[in-house]
Amino acid sequence: QKEVEQDPGPLSVPEGAIVSLNCTYSNSAFQYFMWYRQYSRKGPELLMYTYSSGNKEDGRFTAQVDKSSKYISLFIRDSQPSDSATYLCAMSGETSGSRLTFGEGTQLTVNP
Amino acid sequence: EAQVTQNPRYLITVTGKKLTVTCSQNMNHEYMSWYRQDPGLGLRQIYYSMNVEVTDKGDVPEGYKVSRKEKRNFPLILESPSPNQTSLYFCASNPDSVTDTQYFGPGTRLTVL
């Protein structure tokens, strides 16, 4: 069983829709939760991170972590065609270093 | 420009022929990593390095070697490639914390026949 589960999609929504992306995990040692965005033929780039449980907002993006349920979410409001990409969740049990466990990624298409 | 470079970008080789994929970063980052990305499996960490001469295994280290003799370079070595190592490989670097942006290279698409 994978440590991090993420529905690969694909997910297709109309422009302006609210998008919800989710991951579940099994390792209770995970403390740091990140969302990466990967455009086609590019490397991933960090969108947001959250420490422990709670919400974090950055413009149209909101990240939520529920450690009791081992469930994290990324919401995209007023989605744009430029948001079309693969979104990967990533997690770590330590703050220092580069030890990350990624989800499979969800492919999102926002249609004009 | 801050960047991570990888070479080659594309490589087709045959089983058993040793190869090296180079990775270099110009940001003086302490940490560097190698990942492979496969459909249905996502991004998996192969090896990572915390500093010069300090490396550790990630989730899928079998069949790979790395070295970190200089801070800026972190080559990935496949001593005897096999078809199951056909994949898209990414090198990444980050300053310190896992919550810092990991700067990813452009990727190397490797095919082992």
GROMACS .gro file of N, CA and C in nm, chain B:
model
  339
  113GLU      N    1   2.091   3.347  -1.357
  113GLU     CA    2   1.960   3.287  -1.332
  113GLU      C    3   1.977   3.160  -1.248
  114ALA      N    4   1.896   3.154  -1.139
  114ALA     CA    5   1.900   3.037  -1.052
  114ALA      C    6   1.841   2.918  -1.126
  115GLN      N    7   1.917   2.809  -1.132
  115GLN     CA    8   1.863   2.696  -1.205
  115GLN      C    9   1.934   2.566  -1.169
  116VAL      N   10   1.865   2.458  -1.203
  116VAL     CA   11   1.920   2.324  -1.195
  116VAL      C   12   1.925   2.271  -1.338
  117THR      N   13   2.041   2.224  -1.377
  117THR     CA   14   2.056   2.171  -1.513
  117THR      C   15   2.083   2.021  -1.507
  118GLN      N   16   2.031   1.952  -1.606
  118GLN     CA   17   2.051   1.808  -1.618
  118GLN      C   18   2.095   1.777  -1.760
  119ASN      N   19   2.181   1.680  -1.771
  119ASN     CA   20   2.221   1.632  -1.903
  119ASN      C   21   2.249   1.483  -1.899
  120PRO      N   22   2.210   1.409  -2.005
  120PRO     CA   23   2.136   1.460  -2.121
  120PRO      C   24   1.988   1.477  -2.089
  121ARG      N   25   1.912   1.538  -2.179
  121ARG     CA   26   1.768   1.552  -2.162
  121ARG      C   27   1.696   1.425  -2.210
  122TYR      N   28   1.751   1.362  -2.309
  122TYR     CA   29   1.694   1.239  -2.363
  122TYR      C   30   1.807   1.140  -2.385
  123LEU      N   31   1.780   1.013  -2.351
  123LEU     CA   32   1.883   0.911  -2.369
  123LEU      C   33   1.815   0.777  -2.395
  124ILE      N   34   1.860   0.713  -2.503
  124ILE     CA   35   1.820   0.575  -2.532
  124ILE      C   36   1.945   0.490  -2.524
  125THR      N   37   1.939   0.385  -2.445
  125THR     CA   38   2.056   0.300  -2.429
  125THR      C   39   2.012   0.154  -2.426
  126VAL      N   40   2.109   0.067  -2.408
  126VAL     CA   41   2.079  -0.077  -2.404
  126VAL      C   42   2.110  -0.133  -2.266
  127THR      N   43   2.050  -0.244  -2.237
  127THR     CA   44   2.068  -0.310  -2.107
  127THR      C   45   2.216  -0.335  -2.080
  128GLY      N   46   2.258  -0.295  -1.959
  128GLY     CA   47   2.393  -0.326  -1.916
  128GLY      C   48   2.499  -0.223  -1.947
  129LYS      N   49   2.467  -0.124  -2.025
  129LYS     CA   50   2.567  -0.023  -2.063
  129LYS      C   51   2.564   0.093  -1.963
  130LYS      N   52   2.670   0.104  -1.885
  130LYS     CA   53   2.678   0.203  -1.779
  130LYS      C   54   2.652   0.344  -1.831
  131LEU      N   55   2.577   0.423  -1.754
  131LEU     CA   56   2.552   0.560  -1.794
  131LEU      C   57   2.548   0.651  -1.672
  132THR      N   58   2.572   0.778  -1.696
  132THR     CA   59   2.567   0.881  -1.592
  132THR      C   60   2.481   0.996  -1.640
  133VAL      N   61   2.390   1.038  -1.555
  133VAL     CA   62   2.311   1.159  -1.579
  133VAL      C   63   2.365   1.267  -1.485
  134THR      N   64   2.407   1.378  -1.543
  134THR     CA   65   2.466   1.483  -1.461
  134THR      C   66   2.359   1.579  -1.411
  135CYS      N   67   2.386   1.639  -1.298
  135CYS     CA   68   2.298   1.740  -1.239
  135CYS      C   69   2.384   1.847  -1.175
  136SER      N   70   2.352   1.971  -1.201
  136SER     CA   71   2.429   2.080  -1.144
  136SER      C   72   2.335   2.194  -1.104
  137GLN      N   73   2.364   2.257  -0.988
  137GLN     CA   74   2.283   2.372  -0.945
  137GLN      C   75   2.377   2.488  -0.912
  138ASN      N   76   2.327   2.610  -0.937
  138ASN     CA   77   2.411   2.729  -0.919
  138ASN      C   78   2.363   2.816  -0.803
  139MET      N   79   2.290   2.755  -0.709
  139MET     CA   80   2.230   2.833  -0.600
  139MET      C   81   2.296   2.808  -0.465
  140ASN      N   82   2.403   2.732  -0.465
  140ASN     CA   83   2.476   2.700  -0.341
  140ASN      C   84   2.387   2.628  -0.239
  141HIS      N   85   2.295   2.546  -0.289
  141HIS     CA   86   2.205   2.473  -0.200
  141HIS      C   87   2.276   2.356  -0.133
  142GLU      N   88   2.236   2.333  -0.006
  142GLU     CA   89   2.292   2.220   0.068
  142GLU      C   90   2.235   2.086   0.017
  143TYR      N   91   2.106   2.085  -0.008
  143TYR     CA   92   2.037   1.959  -0.035
  143TYR      C   93   2.011   1.939  -0.183
  144MET      N   94   2.032   1.815  -0.226
  144MET     CA   95   2.000   1.777  -0.364
  144MET      C   96   1.938   1.638  -0.363
  145SER      N   97   1.852   1.613  -0.462
  145SER     CA   98   1.780   1.486  -0.468
  145SER      C   99   1.768   1.439  -0.611
  146TRP      N  100   1.746   1.310  -0.627
  146TRP     CA  101   1.708   1.251  -0.754
  146TRP      C  102   1.574   1.181  -0.736
  147TYR      N  103   1.486   1.202  -0.837
  147TYR     CA  104   1.355   1.138  -0.840
  147TYR      C  105   1.338   1.068  -0.974
  148ARG      N  106   1.250   0.969  -0.973
  148ARG     CA  107   1.201   0.916  -1.098
  148ARG      C  108   1.048   0.928  -1.098
  149GLN      N  109   0.993   0.953  -1.216
  149GLN     CA  110   0.849   0.972  -1.229
  149GLN      C  111   0.793   0.873  -1.329
  150ASP      N  112   0.699   0.792  -1.286
  150ASP     CA  113   0.640   0.687  -1.368
  150ASP      C  114   0.489   0.695  -1.362
  151PRO      N  115   0.422   0.669  -1.474
  151PRO     CA  116   0.275   0.669  -1.474
  151PRO      C  117   0.220   0.571  -1.371
  152GLY      N  118   0.122   0.616  -1.295
  152GLY     CA  119   0.061   0.530  -1.195
  152GLY      C  120   0.137   0.521  -1.064
  153LEU      N  121   0.261   0.568  -1.064
  153LEU     CA  122   0.344   0.561  -0.942
  153LEU      C  123   0.387   0.699  -0.894
  154GLY      N  124   0.378   0.797  -0.978
  154GLY     CA  125   0.413   0.932  -0.937
  154GLY      C  126   0.562   0.954  -0.926
  155LEU      N  127   0.596   1.050  -0.842
  155LEU     CA  128   0.734   1.092  -0.824
  155LEU      C  129   0.791   1.018  -0.702
  156ARG      N  130   0.897   0.945  -0.721
  156ARG     CA  131   0.957   0.869  -0.612
  156ARG      C  132   1.105   0.907  -0.596
  157GLN      N  133   1.145   0.926  -0.473
  157GLN     CA  134   1.281   0.971  -0.446
  157GLN      C  135   1.378   0.853  -0.453
  158ILE      N  136   1.488   0.872  -0.525
  158ILE     CA  137   1.587   0.766  -0.542
  158ILE      C  138   1.696   0.780  -0.437
  159TYR      N  139   1.761   0.894  -0.436
  159TYR     CA  140   1.867   0.927  -0.340
  159TYR      C  141   1.857   1.075  -0.309
  160TYR      N  142   1.910   1.111  -0.193
  160TYR     CA  143   1.924   1.252  -0.162
  160TYR      C  144   2.057   1.277  -0.093
  161SER      N  145   2.097   1.402  -0.093
  161SER     CA  146   2.225   1.439  -0.034
  161SER      C  147   2.208   1.563   0.051
  162MET      N  148   2.262   1.559   0.172
  162MET     CA  149   2.248   1.670   0.265
  162MET      C  150   2.367   1.767   0.255
  163ASN      N  151   2.476   1.720   0.197
  163ASN     CA  152   2.593   1.806   0.180
  163ASN      C  153   2.700   1.726   0.107
  164VAL      N  154   2.813   1.787   0.084
  164VAL     CA  155   2.923   1.717   0.017
  164VAL      C  156   2.958   1.591   0.094
  165GLU      N  157   2.969   1.482   0.021
  165GLU     CA  158   3.006   1.351   0.075
  165GLU      C  159   2.903   1.292   0.170
  166VAL      N  160   2.783   1.348   0.175
  166VAL     CA  161   2.677   1.294   0.261
  166VAL      C  162   2.556   1.262   0.176
  167THR      N  163   2.527   1.134   0.159
  167THR     CA  164   2.412   1.092   0.079
  167THR      C  165   2.333   0.986   0.155
  168ASP      N  166   2.208   0.968   0.115
  168ASP     CA  167   2.125   0.866   0.179
  168ASP      C  168   2.022   0.816   0.080
  169LYS      N  169   1.974   0.695   0.106
  169LYS     CA  170   1.879   0.633   0.015
  169LYS      C  171   1.741   0.694   0.032
  170GLY      N  172   1.672   0.704  -0.082
  170GLY     CA  173   1.532   0.742  -0.081
  170GLY      C  174   1.445   0.619  -0.082
  171ASP      N  175   1.335   0.625  -0.154
  171ASP     CA  176   1.240   0.515  -0.156
  171ASP      C  177   1.277   0.403  -0.253
  172VAL      N  178   1.347   0.437  -0.361
  172VAL     CA  179   1.375   0.337  -0.465
  172VAL      C  180   1.521   0.344  -0.509
  173PRO      N  181   1.617   0.312  -0.422
  173PRO     CA  182   1.759   0.329  -0.456
  173PRO      C  183   1.821   0.214  -0.535
  174GLU      N  184   1.751   0.100  -0.545
  174GLU     CA  185   1.812  -0.019  -0.604
  174GLU      C  186   1.846   0.007  -0.750
  175GLY      N  187   1.970  -0.026  -0.787
  175GLY     CA  188   2.015  -0.012  -0.925
  175GLY      C  189   2.076   0.123  -0.956
  176TYR      N  190   2.085   0.210  -0.856
  176TYR     CA  191   2.138   0.345  -0.877
  176TYR      C  192   2.252   0.374  -0.779
  177LYS      N  193   2.341   0.461  -0.822
  177LYS     CA  194   2.445   0.514  -0.735
  177LYS      C  195   2.450   0.664  -0.753
  178VAL      N  196   2.496   0.732  -0.649
  178VAL     CA  197   2.515   0.877  -0.658
  178VAL      C  198   2.648   0.912  -0.591
  179SER      N  199   2.693   1.033  -0.618
  179SER     CA  200   2.809   1.085  -0.548
  179SER      C  201   2.792   1.235  -0.533
  180ARG      N  202   2.852   1.291  -0.430
  180ARG     CA  203   2.846   1.437  -0.409
  180ARG      C  204   2.985   1.483  -0.368
  181LYS      N  205   3.069   1.499  -0.466
  181LYS     CA  206   3.207   1.540  -0.440
  181LYS      C  207   3.220   1.693  -0.436
  182GLU      N  208   3.128   1.760  -0.502
  182GLU     CA  209   3.124   1.906  -0.499
  182GLU      C  210   2.981   1.946  -0.466
  183LYS      N  211   2.968   2.063  -0.405
  183LYS     CA  212   2.836   2.106  -0.361
  183LYS      C  213   2.740   2.123  -0.478
  184ARG      N  214   2.789   2.169  -0.590
  184ARG     CA  215   2.700   2.203  -0.701
  184ARG      C  216   2.658   2.083  -0.785
  185ASN      N  217   2.729   1.971  -0.777
  185ASN     CA  218   2.704   1.859  -0.868
  185ASN      C  219   2.656   1.734  -0.794
  186PHE      N  220   2.564   1.664  -0.857
  186PHE     CA  221   2.508   1.544  -0.794
  186PHE      C  222   2.471   1.445  -0.906
  187PRO      N  223   2.568   1.376  -0.961
  187PRO     CA  224   2.540   1.285  -1.072
  187PRO      C  225   2.470   1.158  -1.028
  188LEU      N  226   2.387   1.106  -1.117
  188LEU     CA  227   2.317   0.978  -1.096
  188LEU      C  228   2.380   0.875  -1.188
  189ILE      N  229   2.421   0.764  -1.132
  189ILE     CA  230   2.492   0.662  -1.207
  189ILE      C  231   2.410   0.533  -1.210
  190LEU      N  232   2.394   0.480  -1.331
  190LEU     CA  233   2.332   0.350  -1.348
  190LEU      C  234   2.441   0.257  -1.398
  191GLU      N  235   2.491   0.170  -1.310
  191GLU     CA  236   2.604   0.084  -1.344
  191GLU      C  237   2.567  -0.018  -1.451
  192SER      N  238   2.448  -0.075  -1.440
  192SER     CA  239   2.403  -0.177  -1.535
  192SER      C  240   2.253  -0.158  -1.557
  193PRO      N  241   2.218  -0.062  -1.642
  193PRO     CA  242   2.077  -0.028  -1.661
  193PRO      C  243   1.994  -0.148  -1.708
  194SER      N  244   1.869  -0.150  -1.663
  194SER     CA  245   1.775  -0.252  -1.706
  194SER      C  246   1.648  -0.184  -1.755
  195PRO      N  247   1.566  -0.254  -1.834
  195PRO     CA  248   1.445  -0.192  -1.890
  195PRO      C  249   1.352  -0.133  -1.784
  196ASN      N  250   1.351  -0.188  -1.663
  196ASN     CA  251   1.261  -0.132  -1.561
  196ASN      C  252   1.311   0.002  -1.505
  197GLN      N  253   1.425   0.047  -1.554
  197GLN     CA  254   1.473   0.181  -1.518
  197GLN      C  255   1.439   0.284  -1.625
  198THR      N  256   1.364   0.242  -1.725
  198THR     CA  257   1.309   0.337  -1.821
  198THR      C  258   1.212   0.428  -1.747
  199SER      N  259   1.238   0.558  -1.753
  199SER     CA  260   1.159   0.650  -1.671
  199SER      C  261   1.197   0.794  -1.704
  200LEU      N  262   1.125   0.887  -1.641
  200LEU     CA  263   1.159   1.029  -1.646
  200LEU      C  264   1.226   1.064  -1.513
  201TYR      N  265   1.347   1.117  -1.521
  201TYR     CA  266   1.427   1.144  -1.401
  201TYR      C  267   1.438   1.295  -1.379
  202PHE      N  268   1.421   1.333  -1.253
  202PHE     CA  269   1.436   1.474  -1.215
  202PHE      C  270   1.539   1.486  -1.104
  203CYS      N  271   1.624   1.586  -1.120
  203CYS     CA  272   1.714   1.628  -1.014
  203CYS      C  273   1.654   1.751  -0.949
  204ALA      N  274   1.676   1.768  -0.819
  204ALA     CA  275   1.621   1.884  -0.749
  204ALA      C  276   1.718   1.931  -0.642
  205SER      N  277   1.710   2.058  -0.609
  205SER     CA  278   1.791   2.110  -0.498
  205SER      C  279   1.706   2.203  -0.413
  206ASN      N  280   1.739   2.214  -0.286
  206ASN     CA  281   1.670   2.308  -0.198
  206ASN      C  282   1.766   2.354  -0.089
  207PRO      N  283   1.741   2.475  -0.033
  207PRO     CA  284   1.838   2.534   0.060
  207PRO      C  285   1.851   2.457   0.191
  208ASP      N  286   1.738   2.430   0.258
  208ASP     CA  287   1.747   2.370   0.392
  208ASP      C  288   1.621   2.294   0.426
  209SER      N  289   1.510   2.366   0.441
  209SER     CA  290   1.389   2.303   0.490
  209SER      C  291   1.312   2.236   0.377
  210VAL      N  292   1.240   2.132   0.410
  210VAL     CA  293   1.156   2.067   0.309
  210VAL      C  294   1.045   2.160   0.262
  211THR      N  295   1.016   2.263   0.340
  211THR     CA  296   0.911   2.355   0.299
  211THR      C  297   0.964   2.468   0.213
  212ASP      N  298   1.096   2.472   0.196
  212ASP     CA  299   1.152   2.563   0.096
  212ASP      C  300   1.123   2.507  -0.042
  213THR      N  301   1.118   2.594  -0.137
  213THR     CA  302   1.097   2.549  -0.273
  213THR      C  303   1.209   2.455  -0.315
  214GLN      N  304   1.169   2.339  -0.366
  214GLN     CA  305   1.266   2.252  -0.431
  214GLN      C  306   1.274   2.295  -0.576
  215TYR      N  307   1.392   2.327  -0.619
  215TYR     CA  308   1.412   2.366  -0.758
  215TYR      C  309   1.440   2.240  -0.838
  216PHE      N  310   1.353   2.213  -0.933
  216PHE     CA  311   1.367   2.093  -1.014
  216PHE      C  312   1.436   2.125  -1.146
  217GLY      N  313   1.513   2.030  -1.192
  217GLY     CA  314   1.570   2.039  -1.324
  217GLY      C  315   1.465   2.009  -1.429
  218PRO      N  316   1.502   2.016  -1.556
  218PRO     CA  317   1.405   1.999  -1.666
  218PRO      C  318   1.367   1.854  -1.692
  219GLY      N  319   1.437   1.760  -1.633
  219GLY     CA  320   1.405   1.619  -1.652
  219GLY      C  321   1.492   1.553  -1.758
  220THR      N  322   1.516   1.423  -1.739
  220THR     CA  323   1.588   1.340  -1.835
  220THR      C  324   1.502   1.219  -1.865
  221ARG      N  325   1.465   1.206  -1.991
  221ARG     CA  326   1.384   1.089  -2.028
  221ARG      C  327   1.479   0.979  -2.074
  222LEU      N  328   1.480   0.870  -1.997
  222LEU     CA  329   1.569   0.758  -2.023
  222LEU      C  330   1.490   0.637  -2.072
  223THR      N  331   1.536   0.579  -2.180
  223THR     CA  332   1.480   0.454  -2.230
  223THR      C  333   1.590   0.350  -2.234
  224VAL      N  334   1.566   0.236  -2.168
  224VAL     CA  335   1.662   0.126  -2.167
  224VAL      C  336   1.602   0.010  -2.246
  225LEU      N  337   1.667  -0.026  -2.354
  225LEU     CA  338   1.614  -0.133  -2.442
  225LEU      C  339   1.667  -0.269  -2.404
   0.00000   0.00000   0.00000
